[in-house]
mmCIF file of C-alpha atoms and ligand atoms in Angstrom:
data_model
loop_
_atom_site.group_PDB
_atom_site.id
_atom_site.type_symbol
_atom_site.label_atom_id
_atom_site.label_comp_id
_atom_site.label_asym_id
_atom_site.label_seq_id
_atom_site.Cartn_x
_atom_site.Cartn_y
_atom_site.Cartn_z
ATOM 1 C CA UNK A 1 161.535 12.986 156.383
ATOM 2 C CA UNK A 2 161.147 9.699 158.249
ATOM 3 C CA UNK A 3 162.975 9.894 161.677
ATOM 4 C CA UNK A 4 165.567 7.397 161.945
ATOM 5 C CA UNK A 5 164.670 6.473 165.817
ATOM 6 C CA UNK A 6 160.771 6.734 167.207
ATOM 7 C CA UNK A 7 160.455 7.454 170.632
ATOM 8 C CA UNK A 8 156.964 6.440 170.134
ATOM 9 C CA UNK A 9 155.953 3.472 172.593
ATOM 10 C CA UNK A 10 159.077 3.605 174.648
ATOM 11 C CA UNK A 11 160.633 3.400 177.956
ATOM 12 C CA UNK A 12 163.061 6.269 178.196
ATOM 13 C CA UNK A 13 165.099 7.093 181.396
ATOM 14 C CA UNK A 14 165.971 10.751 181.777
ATOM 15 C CA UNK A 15 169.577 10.461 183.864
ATOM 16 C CA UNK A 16 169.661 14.225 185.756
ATOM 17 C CA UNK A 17 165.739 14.647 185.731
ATOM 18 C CA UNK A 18 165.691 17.049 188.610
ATOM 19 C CA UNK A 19 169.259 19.249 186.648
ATOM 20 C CA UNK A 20 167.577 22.338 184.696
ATOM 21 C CA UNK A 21 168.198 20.193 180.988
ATOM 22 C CA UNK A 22 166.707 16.890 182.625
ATOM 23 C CA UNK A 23 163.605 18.808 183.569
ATOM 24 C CA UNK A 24 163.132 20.322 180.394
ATOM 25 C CA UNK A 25 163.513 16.972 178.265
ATOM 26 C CA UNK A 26 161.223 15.340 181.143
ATOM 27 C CA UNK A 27 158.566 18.576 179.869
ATOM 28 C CA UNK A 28 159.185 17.645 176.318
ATOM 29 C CA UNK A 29 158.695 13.787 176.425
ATOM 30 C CA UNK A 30 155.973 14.333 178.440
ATOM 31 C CA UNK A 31 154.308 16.161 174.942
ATOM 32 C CA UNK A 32 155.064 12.462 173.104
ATOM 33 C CA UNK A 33 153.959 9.039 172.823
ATOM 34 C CA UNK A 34 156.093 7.473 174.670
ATOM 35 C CA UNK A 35 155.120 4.401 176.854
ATOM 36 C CA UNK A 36 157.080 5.699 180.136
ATOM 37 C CA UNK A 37 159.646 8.811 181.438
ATOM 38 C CA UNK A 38 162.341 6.854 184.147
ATOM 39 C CA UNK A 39 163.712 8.781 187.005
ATOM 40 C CA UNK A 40 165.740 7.868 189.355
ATOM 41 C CA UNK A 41 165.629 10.125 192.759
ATOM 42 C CA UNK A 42 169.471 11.059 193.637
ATOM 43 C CA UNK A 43 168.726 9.799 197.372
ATOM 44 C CA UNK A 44 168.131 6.375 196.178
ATOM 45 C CA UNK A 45 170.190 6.115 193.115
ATOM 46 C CA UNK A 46 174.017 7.443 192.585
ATOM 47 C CA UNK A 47 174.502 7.488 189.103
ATOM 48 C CA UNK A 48 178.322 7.300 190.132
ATOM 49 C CA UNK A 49 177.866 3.946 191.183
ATOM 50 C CA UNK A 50 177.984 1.401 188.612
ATOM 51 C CA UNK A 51 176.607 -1.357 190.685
ATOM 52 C CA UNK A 52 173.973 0.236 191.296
ATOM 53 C CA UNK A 53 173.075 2.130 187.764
ATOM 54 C CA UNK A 54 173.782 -1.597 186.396
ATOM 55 C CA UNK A 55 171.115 -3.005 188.744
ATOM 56 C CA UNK A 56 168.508 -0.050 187.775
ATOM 57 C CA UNK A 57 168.618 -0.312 184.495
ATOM 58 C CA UNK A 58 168.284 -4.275 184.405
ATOM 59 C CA UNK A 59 165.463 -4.032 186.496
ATOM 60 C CA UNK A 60 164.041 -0.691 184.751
ATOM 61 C CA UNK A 61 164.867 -1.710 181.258
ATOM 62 C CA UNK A 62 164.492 1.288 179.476
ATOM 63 C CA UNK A 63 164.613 1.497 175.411
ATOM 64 C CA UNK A 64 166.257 4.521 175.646
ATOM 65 C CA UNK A 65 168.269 6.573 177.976
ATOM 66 C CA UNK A 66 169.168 11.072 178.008
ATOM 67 C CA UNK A 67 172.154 11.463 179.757
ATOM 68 C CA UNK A 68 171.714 14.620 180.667
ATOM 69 C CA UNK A 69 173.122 13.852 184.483
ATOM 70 C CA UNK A 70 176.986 16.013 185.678
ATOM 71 C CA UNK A 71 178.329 18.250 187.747
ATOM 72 C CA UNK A 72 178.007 21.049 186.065
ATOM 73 C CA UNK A 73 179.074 24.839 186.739
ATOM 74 C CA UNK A 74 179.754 28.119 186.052
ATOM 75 C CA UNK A 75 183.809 29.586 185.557
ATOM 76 C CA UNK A 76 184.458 29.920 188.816
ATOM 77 C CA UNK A 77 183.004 26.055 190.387
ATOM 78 C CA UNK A 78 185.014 24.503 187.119
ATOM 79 C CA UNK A 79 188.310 26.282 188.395
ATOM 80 C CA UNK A 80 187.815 25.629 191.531
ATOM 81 C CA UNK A 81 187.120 22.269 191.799
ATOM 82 C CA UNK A 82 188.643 20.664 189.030
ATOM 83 C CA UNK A 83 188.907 16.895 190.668
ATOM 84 C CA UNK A 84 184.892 16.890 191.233
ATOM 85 C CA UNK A 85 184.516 17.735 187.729
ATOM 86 C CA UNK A 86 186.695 15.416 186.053
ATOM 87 C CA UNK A 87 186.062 12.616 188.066
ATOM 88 C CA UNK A 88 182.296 12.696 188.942
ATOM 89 C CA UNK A 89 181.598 13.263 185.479
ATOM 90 C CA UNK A 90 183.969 10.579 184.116
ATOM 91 C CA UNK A 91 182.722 7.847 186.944
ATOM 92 C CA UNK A 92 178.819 8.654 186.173
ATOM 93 C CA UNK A 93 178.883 8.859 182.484
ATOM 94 C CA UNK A 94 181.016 5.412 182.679
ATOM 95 C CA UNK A 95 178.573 4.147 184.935
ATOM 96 C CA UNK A 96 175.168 5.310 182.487
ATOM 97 C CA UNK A 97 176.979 4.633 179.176
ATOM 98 C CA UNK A 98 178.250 1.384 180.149
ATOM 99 C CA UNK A 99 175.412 0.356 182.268
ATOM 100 C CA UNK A 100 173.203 1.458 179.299
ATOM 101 C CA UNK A 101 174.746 -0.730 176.775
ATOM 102 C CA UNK A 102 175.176 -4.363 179.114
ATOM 103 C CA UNK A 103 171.410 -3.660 180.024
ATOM 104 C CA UNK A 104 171.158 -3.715 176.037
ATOM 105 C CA UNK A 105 169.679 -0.067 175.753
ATOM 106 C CA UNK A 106 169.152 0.802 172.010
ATOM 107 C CA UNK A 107 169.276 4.110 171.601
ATOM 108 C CA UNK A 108 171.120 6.736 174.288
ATOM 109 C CA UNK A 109 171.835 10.639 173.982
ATOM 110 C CA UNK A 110 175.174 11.981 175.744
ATOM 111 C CA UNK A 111 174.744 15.654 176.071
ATOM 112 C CA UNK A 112 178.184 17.578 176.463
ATOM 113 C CA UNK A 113 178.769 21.336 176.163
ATOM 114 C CA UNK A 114 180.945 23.833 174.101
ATOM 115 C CA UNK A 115 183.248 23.770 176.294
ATOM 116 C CA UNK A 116 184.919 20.847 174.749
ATOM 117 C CA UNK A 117 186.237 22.667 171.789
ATOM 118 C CA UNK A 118 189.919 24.671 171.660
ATOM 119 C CA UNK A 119 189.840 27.860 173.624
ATOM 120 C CA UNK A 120 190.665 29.442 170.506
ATOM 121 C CA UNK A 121 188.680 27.314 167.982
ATOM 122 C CA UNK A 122 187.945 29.176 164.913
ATOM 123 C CA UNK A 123 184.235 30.723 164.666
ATOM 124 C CA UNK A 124 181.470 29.977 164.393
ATOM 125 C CA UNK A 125 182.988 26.473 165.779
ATOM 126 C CA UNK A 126 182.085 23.372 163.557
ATOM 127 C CA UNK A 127 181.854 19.405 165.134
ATOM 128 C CA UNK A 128 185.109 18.833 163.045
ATOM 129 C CA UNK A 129 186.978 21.801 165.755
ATOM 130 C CA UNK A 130 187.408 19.022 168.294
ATOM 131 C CA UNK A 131 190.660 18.062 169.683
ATOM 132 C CA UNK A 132 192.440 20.284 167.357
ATOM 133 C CA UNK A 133 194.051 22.784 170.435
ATOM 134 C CA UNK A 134 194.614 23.834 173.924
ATOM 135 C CA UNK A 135 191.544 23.572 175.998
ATOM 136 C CA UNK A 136 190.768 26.968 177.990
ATOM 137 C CA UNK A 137 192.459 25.974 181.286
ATOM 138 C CA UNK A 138 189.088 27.275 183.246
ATOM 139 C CA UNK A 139 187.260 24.270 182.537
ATOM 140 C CA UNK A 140 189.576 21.763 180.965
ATOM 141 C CA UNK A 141 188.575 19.101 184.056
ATOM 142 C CA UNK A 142 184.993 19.480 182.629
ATOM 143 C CA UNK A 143 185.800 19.666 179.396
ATOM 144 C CA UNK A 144 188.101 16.522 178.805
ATOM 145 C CA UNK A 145 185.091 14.665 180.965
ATOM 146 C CA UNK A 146 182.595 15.487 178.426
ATOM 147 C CA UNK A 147 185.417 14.839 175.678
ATOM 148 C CA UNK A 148 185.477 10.913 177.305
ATOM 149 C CA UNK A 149 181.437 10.660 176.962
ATOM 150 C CA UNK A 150 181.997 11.268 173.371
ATOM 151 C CA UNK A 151 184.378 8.782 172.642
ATOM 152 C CA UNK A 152 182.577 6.139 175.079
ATOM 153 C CA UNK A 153 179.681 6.538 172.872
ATOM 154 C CA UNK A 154 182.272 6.266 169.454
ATOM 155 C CA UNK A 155 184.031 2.944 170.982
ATOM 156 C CA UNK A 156 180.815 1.116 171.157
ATOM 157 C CA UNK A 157 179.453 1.778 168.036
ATOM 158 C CA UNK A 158 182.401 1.291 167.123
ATOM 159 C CA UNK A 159 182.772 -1.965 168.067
ATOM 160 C CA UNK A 160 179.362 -3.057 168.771
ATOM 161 C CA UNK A 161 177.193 -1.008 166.377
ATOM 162 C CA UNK A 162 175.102 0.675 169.361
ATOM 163 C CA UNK A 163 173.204 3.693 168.207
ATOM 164 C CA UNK A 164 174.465 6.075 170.713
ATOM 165 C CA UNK A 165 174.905 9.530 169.498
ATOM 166 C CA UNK A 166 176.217 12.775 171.538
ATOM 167 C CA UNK A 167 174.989 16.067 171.278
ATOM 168 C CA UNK A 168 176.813 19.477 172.208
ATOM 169 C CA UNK A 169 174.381 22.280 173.404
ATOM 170 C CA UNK A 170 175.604 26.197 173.578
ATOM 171 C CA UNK A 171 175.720 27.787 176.882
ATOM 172 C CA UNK A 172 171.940 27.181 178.024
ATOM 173 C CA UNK A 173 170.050 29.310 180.624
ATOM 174 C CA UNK A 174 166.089 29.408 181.645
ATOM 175 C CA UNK A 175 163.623 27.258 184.333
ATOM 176 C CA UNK A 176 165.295 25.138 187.320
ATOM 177 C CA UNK A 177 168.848 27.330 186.730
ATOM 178 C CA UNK A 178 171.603 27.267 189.971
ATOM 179 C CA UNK A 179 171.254 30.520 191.103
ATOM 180 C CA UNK A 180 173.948 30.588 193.675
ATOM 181 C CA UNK A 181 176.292 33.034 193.303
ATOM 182 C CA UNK A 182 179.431 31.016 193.701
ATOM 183 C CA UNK A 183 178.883 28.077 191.044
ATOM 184 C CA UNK A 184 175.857 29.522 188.643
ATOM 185 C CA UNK A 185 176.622 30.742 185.211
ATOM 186 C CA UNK A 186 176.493 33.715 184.422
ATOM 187 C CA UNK A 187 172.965 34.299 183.183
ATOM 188 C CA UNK A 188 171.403 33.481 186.350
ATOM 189 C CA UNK A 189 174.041 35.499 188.362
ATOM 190 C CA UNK A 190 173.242 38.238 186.345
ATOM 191 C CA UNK A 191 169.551 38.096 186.474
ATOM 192 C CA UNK A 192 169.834 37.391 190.616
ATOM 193 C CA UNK A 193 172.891 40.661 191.438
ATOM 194 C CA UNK A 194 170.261 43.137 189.035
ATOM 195 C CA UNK A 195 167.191 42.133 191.430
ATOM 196 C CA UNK A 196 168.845 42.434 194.320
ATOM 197 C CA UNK A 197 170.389 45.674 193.313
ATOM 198 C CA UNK A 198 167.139 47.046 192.349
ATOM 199 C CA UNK A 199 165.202 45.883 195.725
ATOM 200 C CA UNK A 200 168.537 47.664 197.646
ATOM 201 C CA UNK A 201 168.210 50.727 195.666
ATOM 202 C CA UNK A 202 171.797 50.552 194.644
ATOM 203 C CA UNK A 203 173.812 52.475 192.403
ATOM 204 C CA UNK A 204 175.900 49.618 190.584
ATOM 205 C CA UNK A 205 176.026 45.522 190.073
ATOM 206 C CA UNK A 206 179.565 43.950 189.373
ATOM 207 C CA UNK A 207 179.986 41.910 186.773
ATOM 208 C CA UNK A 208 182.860 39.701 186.561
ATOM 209 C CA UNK A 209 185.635 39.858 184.030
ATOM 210 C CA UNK A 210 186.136 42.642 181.366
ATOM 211 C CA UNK A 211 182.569 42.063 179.750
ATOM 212 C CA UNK A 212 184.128 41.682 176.869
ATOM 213 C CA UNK A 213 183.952 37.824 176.300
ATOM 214 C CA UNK A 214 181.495 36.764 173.695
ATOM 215 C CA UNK A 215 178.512 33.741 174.397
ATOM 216 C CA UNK A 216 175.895 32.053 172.626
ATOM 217 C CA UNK A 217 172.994 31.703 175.382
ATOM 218 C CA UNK A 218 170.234 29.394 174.612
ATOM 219 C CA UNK A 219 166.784 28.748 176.674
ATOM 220 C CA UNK A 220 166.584 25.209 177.701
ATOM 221 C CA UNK A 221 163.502 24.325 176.509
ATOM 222 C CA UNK A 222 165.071 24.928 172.491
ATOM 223 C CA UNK A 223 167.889 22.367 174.006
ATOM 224 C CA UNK A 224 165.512 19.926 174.671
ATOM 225 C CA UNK A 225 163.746 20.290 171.385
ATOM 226 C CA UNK A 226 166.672 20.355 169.888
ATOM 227 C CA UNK A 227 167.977 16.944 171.297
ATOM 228 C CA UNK A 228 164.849 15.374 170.952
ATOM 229 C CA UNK A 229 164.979 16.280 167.226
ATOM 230 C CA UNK A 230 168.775 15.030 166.940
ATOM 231 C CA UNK A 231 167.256 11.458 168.582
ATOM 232 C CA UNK A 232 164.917 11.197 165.676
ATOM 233 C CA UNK A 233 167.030 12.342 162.680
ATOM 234 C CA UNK A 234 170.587 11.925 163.551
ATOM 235 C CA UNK A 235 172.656 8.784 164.034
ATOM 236 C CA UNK A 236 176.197 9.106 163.380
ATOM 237 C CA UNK A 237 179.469 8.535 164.566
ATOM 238 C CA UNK A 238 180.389 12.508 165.509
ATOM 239 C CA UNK A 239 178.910 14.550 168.022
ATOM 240 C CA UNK A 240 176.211 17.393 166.782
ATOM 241 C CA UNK A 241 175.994 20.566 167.661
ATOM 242 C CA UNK A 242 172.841 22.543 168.970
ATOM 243 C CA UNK A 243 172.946 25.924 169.155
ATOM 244 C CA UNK A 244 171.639 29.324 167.271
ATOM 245 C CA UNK A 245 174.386 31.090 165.741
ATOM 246 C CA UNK A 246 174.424 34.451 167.482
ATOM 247 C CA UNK A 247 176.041 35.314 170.686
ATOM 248 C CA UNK A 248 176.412 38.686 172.379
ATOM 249 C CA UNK A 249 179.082 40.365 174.913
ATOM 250 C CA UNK A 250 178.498 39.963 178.678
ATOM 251 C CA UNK A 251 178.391 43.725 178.988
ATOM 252 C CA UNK A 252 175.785 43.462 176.497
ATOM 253 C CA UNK A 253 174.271 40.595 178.106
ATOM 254 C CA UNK A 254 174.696 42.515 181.276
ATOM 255 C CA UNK A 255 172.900 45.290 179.928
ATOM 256 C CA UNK A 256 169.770 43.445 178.459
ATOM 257 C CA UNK A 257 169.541 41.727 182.213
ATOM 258 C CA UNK A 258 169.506 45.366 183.513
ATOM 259 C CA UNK A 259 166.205 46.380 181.439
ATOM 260 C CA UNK A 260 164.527 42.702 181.908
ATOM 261 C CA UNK A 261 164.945 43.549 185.625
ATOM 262 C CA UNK A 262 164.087 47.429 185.608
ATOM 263 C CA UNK A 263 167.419 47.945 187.355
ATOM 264 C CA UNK A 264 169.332 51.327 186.249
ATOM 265 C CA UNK A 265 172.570 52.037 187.725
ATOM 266 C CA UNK A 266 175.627 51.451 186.888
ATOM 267 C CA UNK A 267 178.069 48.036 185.669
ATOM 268 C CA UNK A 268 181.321 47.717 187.788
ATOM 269 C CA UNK A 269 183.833 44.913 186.320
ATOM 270 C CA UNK A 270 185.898 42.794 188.661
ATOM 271 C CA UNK A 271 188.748 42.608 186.722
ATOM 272 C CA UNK A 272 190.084 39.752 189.168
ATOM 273 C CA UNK A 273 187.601 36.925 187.906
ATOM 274 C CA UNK A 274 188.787 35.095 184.967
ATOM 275 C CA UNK A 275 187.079 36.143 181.562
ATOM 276 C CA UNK A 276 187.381 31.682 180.380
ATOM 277 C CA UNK A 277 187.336 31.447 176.346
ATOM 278 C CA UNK A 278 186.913 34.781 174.694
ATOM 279 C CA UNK A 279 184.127 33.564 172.267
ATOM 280 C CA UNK A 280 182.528 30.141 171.368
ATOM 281 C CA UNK A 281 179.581 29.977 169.080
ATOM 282 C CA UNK A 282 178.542 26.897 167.947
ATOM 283 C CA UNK A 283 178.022 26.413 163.967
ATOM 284 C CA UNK A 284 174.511 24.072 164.316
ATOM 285 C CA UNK A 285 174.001 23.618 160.599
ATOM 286 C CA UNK A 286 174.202 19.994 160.668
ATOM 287 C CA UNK A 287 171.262 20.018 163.298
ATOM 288 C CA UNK A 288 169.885 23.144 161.230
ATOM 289 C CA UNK A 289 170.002 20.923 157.725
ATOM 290 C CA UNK A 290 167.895 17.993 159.679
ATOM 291 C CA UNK A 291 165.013 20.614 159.940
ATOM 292 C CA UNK A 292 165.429 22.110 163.487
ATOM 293 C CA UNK A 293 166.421 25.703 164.752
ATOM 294 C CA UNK A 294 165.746 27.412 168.128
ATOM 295 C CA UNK A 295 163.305 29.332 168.606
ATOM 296 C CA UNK A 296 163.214 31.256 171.773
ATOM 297 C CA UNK A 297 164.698 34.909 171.385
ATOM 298 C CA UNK A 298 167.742 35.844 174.090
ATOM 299 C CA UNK A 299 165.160 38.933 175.516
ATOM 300 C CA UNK A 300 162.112 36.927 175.787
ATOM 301 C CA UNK A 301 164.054 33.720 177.198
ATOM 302 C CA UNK A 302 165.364 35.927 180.117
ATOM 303 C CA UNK A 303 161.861 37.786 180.940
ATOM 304 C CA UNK A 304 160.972 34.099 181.342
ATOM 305 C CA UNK A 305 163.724 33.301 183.643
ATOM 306 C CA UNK A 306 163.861 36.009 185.750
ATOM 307 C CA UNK A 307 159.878 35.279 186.061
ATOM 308 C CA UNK A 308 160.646 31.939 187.351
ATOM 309 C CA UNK A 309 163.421 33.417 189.550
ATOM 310 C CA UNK A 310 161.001 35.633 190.781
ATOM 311 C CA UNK A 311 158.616 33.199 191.556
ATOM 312 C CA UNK A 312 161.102 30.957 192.974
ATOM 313 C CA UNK A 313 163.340 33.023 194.673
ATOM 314 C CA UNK A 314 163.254 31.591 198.036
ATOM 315 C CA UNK A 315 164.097 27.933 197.188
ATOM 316 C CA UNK A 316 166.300 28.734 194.330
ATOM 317 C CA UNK A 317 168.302 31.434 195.833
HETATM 318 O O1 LIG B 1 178.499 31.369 182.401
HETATM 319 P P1 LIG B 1 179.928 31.312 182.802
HETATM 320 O O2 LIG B 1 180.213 31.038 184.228
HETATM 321 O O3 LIG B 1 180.606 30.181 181.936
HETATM 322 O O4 LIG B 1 180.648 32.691 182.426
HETATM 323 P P2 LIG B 1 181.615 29.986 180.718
HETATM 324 C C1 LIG B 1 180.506 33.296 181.177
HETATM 325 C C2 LIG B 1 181.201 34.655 181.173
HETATM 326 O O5 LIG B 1 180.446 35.557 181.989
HETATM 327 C C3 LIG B 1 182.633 34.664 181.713
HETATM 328 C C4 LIG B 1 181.317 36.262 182.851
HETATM 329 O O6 LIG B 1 183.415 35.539 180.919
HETATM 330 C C5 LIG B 1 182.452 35.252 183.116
HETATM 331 O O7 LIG B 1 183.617 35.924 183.602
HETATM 332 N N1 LIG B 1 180.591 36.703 184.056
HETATM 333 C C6 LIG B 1 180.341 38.009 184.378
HETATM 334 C C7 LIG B 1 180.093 35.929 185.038
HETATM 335 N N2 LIG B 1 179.716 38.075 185.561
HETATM 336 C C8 LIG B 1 179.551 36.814 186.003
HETATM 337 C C9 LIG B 1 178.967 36.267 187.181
HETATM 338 O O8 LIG B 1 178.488 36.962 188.088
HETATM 339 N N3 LIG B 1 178.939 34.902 187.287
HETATM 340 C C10 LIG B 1 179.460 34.076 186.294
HETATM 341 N N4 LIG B 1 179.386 32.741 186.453
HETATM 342 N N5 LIG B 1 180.066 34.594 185.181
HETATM 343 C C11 LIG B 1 181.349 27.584 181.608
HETATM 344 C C12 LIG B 1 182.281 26.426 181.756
HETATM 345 O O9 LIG B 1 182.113 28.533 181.002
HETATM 346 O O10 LIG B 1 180.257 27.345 180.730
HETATM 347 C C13 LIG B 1 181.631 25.131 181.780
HETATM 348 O O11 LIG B 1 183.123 26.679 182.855
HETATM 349 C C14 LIG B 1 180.489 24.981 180.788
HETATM 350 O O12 LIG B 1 182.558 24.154 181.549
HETATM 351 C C15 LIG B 1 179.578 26.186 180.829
HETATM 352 O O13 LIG B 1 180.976 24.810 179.480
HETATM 353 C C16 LIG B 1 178.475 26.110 179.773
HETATM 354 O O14 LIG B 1 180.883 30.065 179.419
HETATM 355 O O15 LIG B 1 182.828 30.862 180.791
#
């Protein structure tokens, strides 16, 4: 099949480089052709600013642009701070998107998240699920910012024919993960409450919720082969989903972090955090039909992530 974009010989900017997906995509271009990675240090560039993000890219003038840049978080930083996620994420993706396409950028990649669906979408959830219900209230600032990035992308191709596409990623773990407690997700809370249980020899690790909410989890480094695949093959008007079709409980999940970490006492649920959407797995057979499918099972992707937590510990925790 003959991709419908090369990357081959291009300038690509990576917006979010130093965010866990933007350093996985920069580790994936680095394995092409292409003529140059872009990054743009967050000391010297806001990508909130459009001023400025309109200056960079004139001067920059990448071919194509990953906008994998937002403030992102786990259930708890996304209902607790729903202003800096709806507006951050609105200002910087007008700022990159626009930006992008008066700097005449041919080809850019939005990257959203599940989260954008219905809370109650029905399973697994299809591209076609969007905008067709409630939001789960959790993470409805986030989610209606990612749901703008979409239709940013829509309007001009709409009108102007630009080859912008947005892709939808599962809930993603692995390398360069938040591991503070307050805002991570849960895979990296998980992984970071069994070590520290283990090194204090204690009995139990909480886990919030009832456990009984179902997630897809999938290691960054199929994301960014997966996006990097959607750049070459797909070009339409509706988002795509990436994701593998099989999710597991957070006890469960809970439980396979417990024998990763060699930690053997006991789950405690606090039933006072919120549980979010009870279950969103992504239906990825339009990426799946293109020729791509993760690769990286849920066991092996957390041995590797607790390695790098392990490794890492003291900057990342
Ligand atoms: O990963 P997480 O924060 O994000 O939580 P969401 C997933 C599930 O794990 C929820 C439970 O049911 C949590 O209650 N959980 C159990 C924990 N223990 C913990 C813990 O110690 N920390 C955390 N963080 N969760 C986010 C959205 O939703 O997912 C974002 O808020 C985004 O918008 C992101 O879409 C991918 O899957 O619930």
């Amino acid at each position: 099949m003959d991709p419908l974009y090369s990357l081959q010989g291009k300038r690509v900017f990576v917006a979010g480089h130093r965010g866990m997906v933007g350093q996985a995509l920069v580790r994936a271009l680095a394995e092409e052709n292409v003529a140059a990675i872009l990054t743009a240090p967050r000391d010297q560039l806001d990508l909130r600013d459009r001023v400025a993000v309109a200056r960079f890219l004139r001067q920059e003038k990448p071919d194509a642009v990953f906008l994998a840049a937002a403030k992102v978080g786990g259930i708890l930083a996304n209902d607790s701070y729903p202003a800096e996620f709806l507006f951050d994420n609105l200002e910087l993706e007008t700022a990159v998107i626009r930006g992008a396409f008066e700097a005449g950028v041919e080809r850019l990649v939005f990257l959203g998240s599940s989260c954008i669906y219905p809370k109650l979408a029905p399973q697994p959830i299809t591209e076609d699920a969007l905008l067709t219900g409630p939001l789960e209230p959790t993470n409805e600032w986030y989610a209606i910012a990612k749901i703008a990035g979409i239709k940013m992308c829509q309007a001009l191709r709409k009108q102007h024919g630009a080859r912008y596409i947005s892709v939808m990623p599962t809930n993603l773990y692995g390398p360069g993960d938040n591991y503070d407690l307050a805002t991570s997700h849960v895979i990296p809370a998980l992984l970071r409450k069994a070590h520290e249980a283990k090194l204090a020899n204690a009995r139990e690790f909480v886990i919030w919720g009832t456990g009984t909410p179902r997630r897809e989890f999938m290691h960054v480094d199929d994301c960014a082969s997966g996006i990097l695949h959607a750049t070459r093959y797909y070009d339409g008007y509706e988002h795509i989903n990436i994701g593998l079709g099989e999710d597991v409980t957070i006890r469960e999940l809970a439980e396979m972090v417990m024998q990763v970490v060699g930690f053997e006492g006991r789950l405690v649920n606090d039933a006072t955090k919120p549980d979010g959407t009870p279950r969103k797995l992504m239906d990825a057979s339009r990426l799946h039909a293109l020729g791509w499918h993760a690769e990286i099972p849920l066991r092996e992707g957390l041995a590797s992530a607790y390695e790098w937590f392990v490794e890492n510990h003291a900057a990342a925790a």
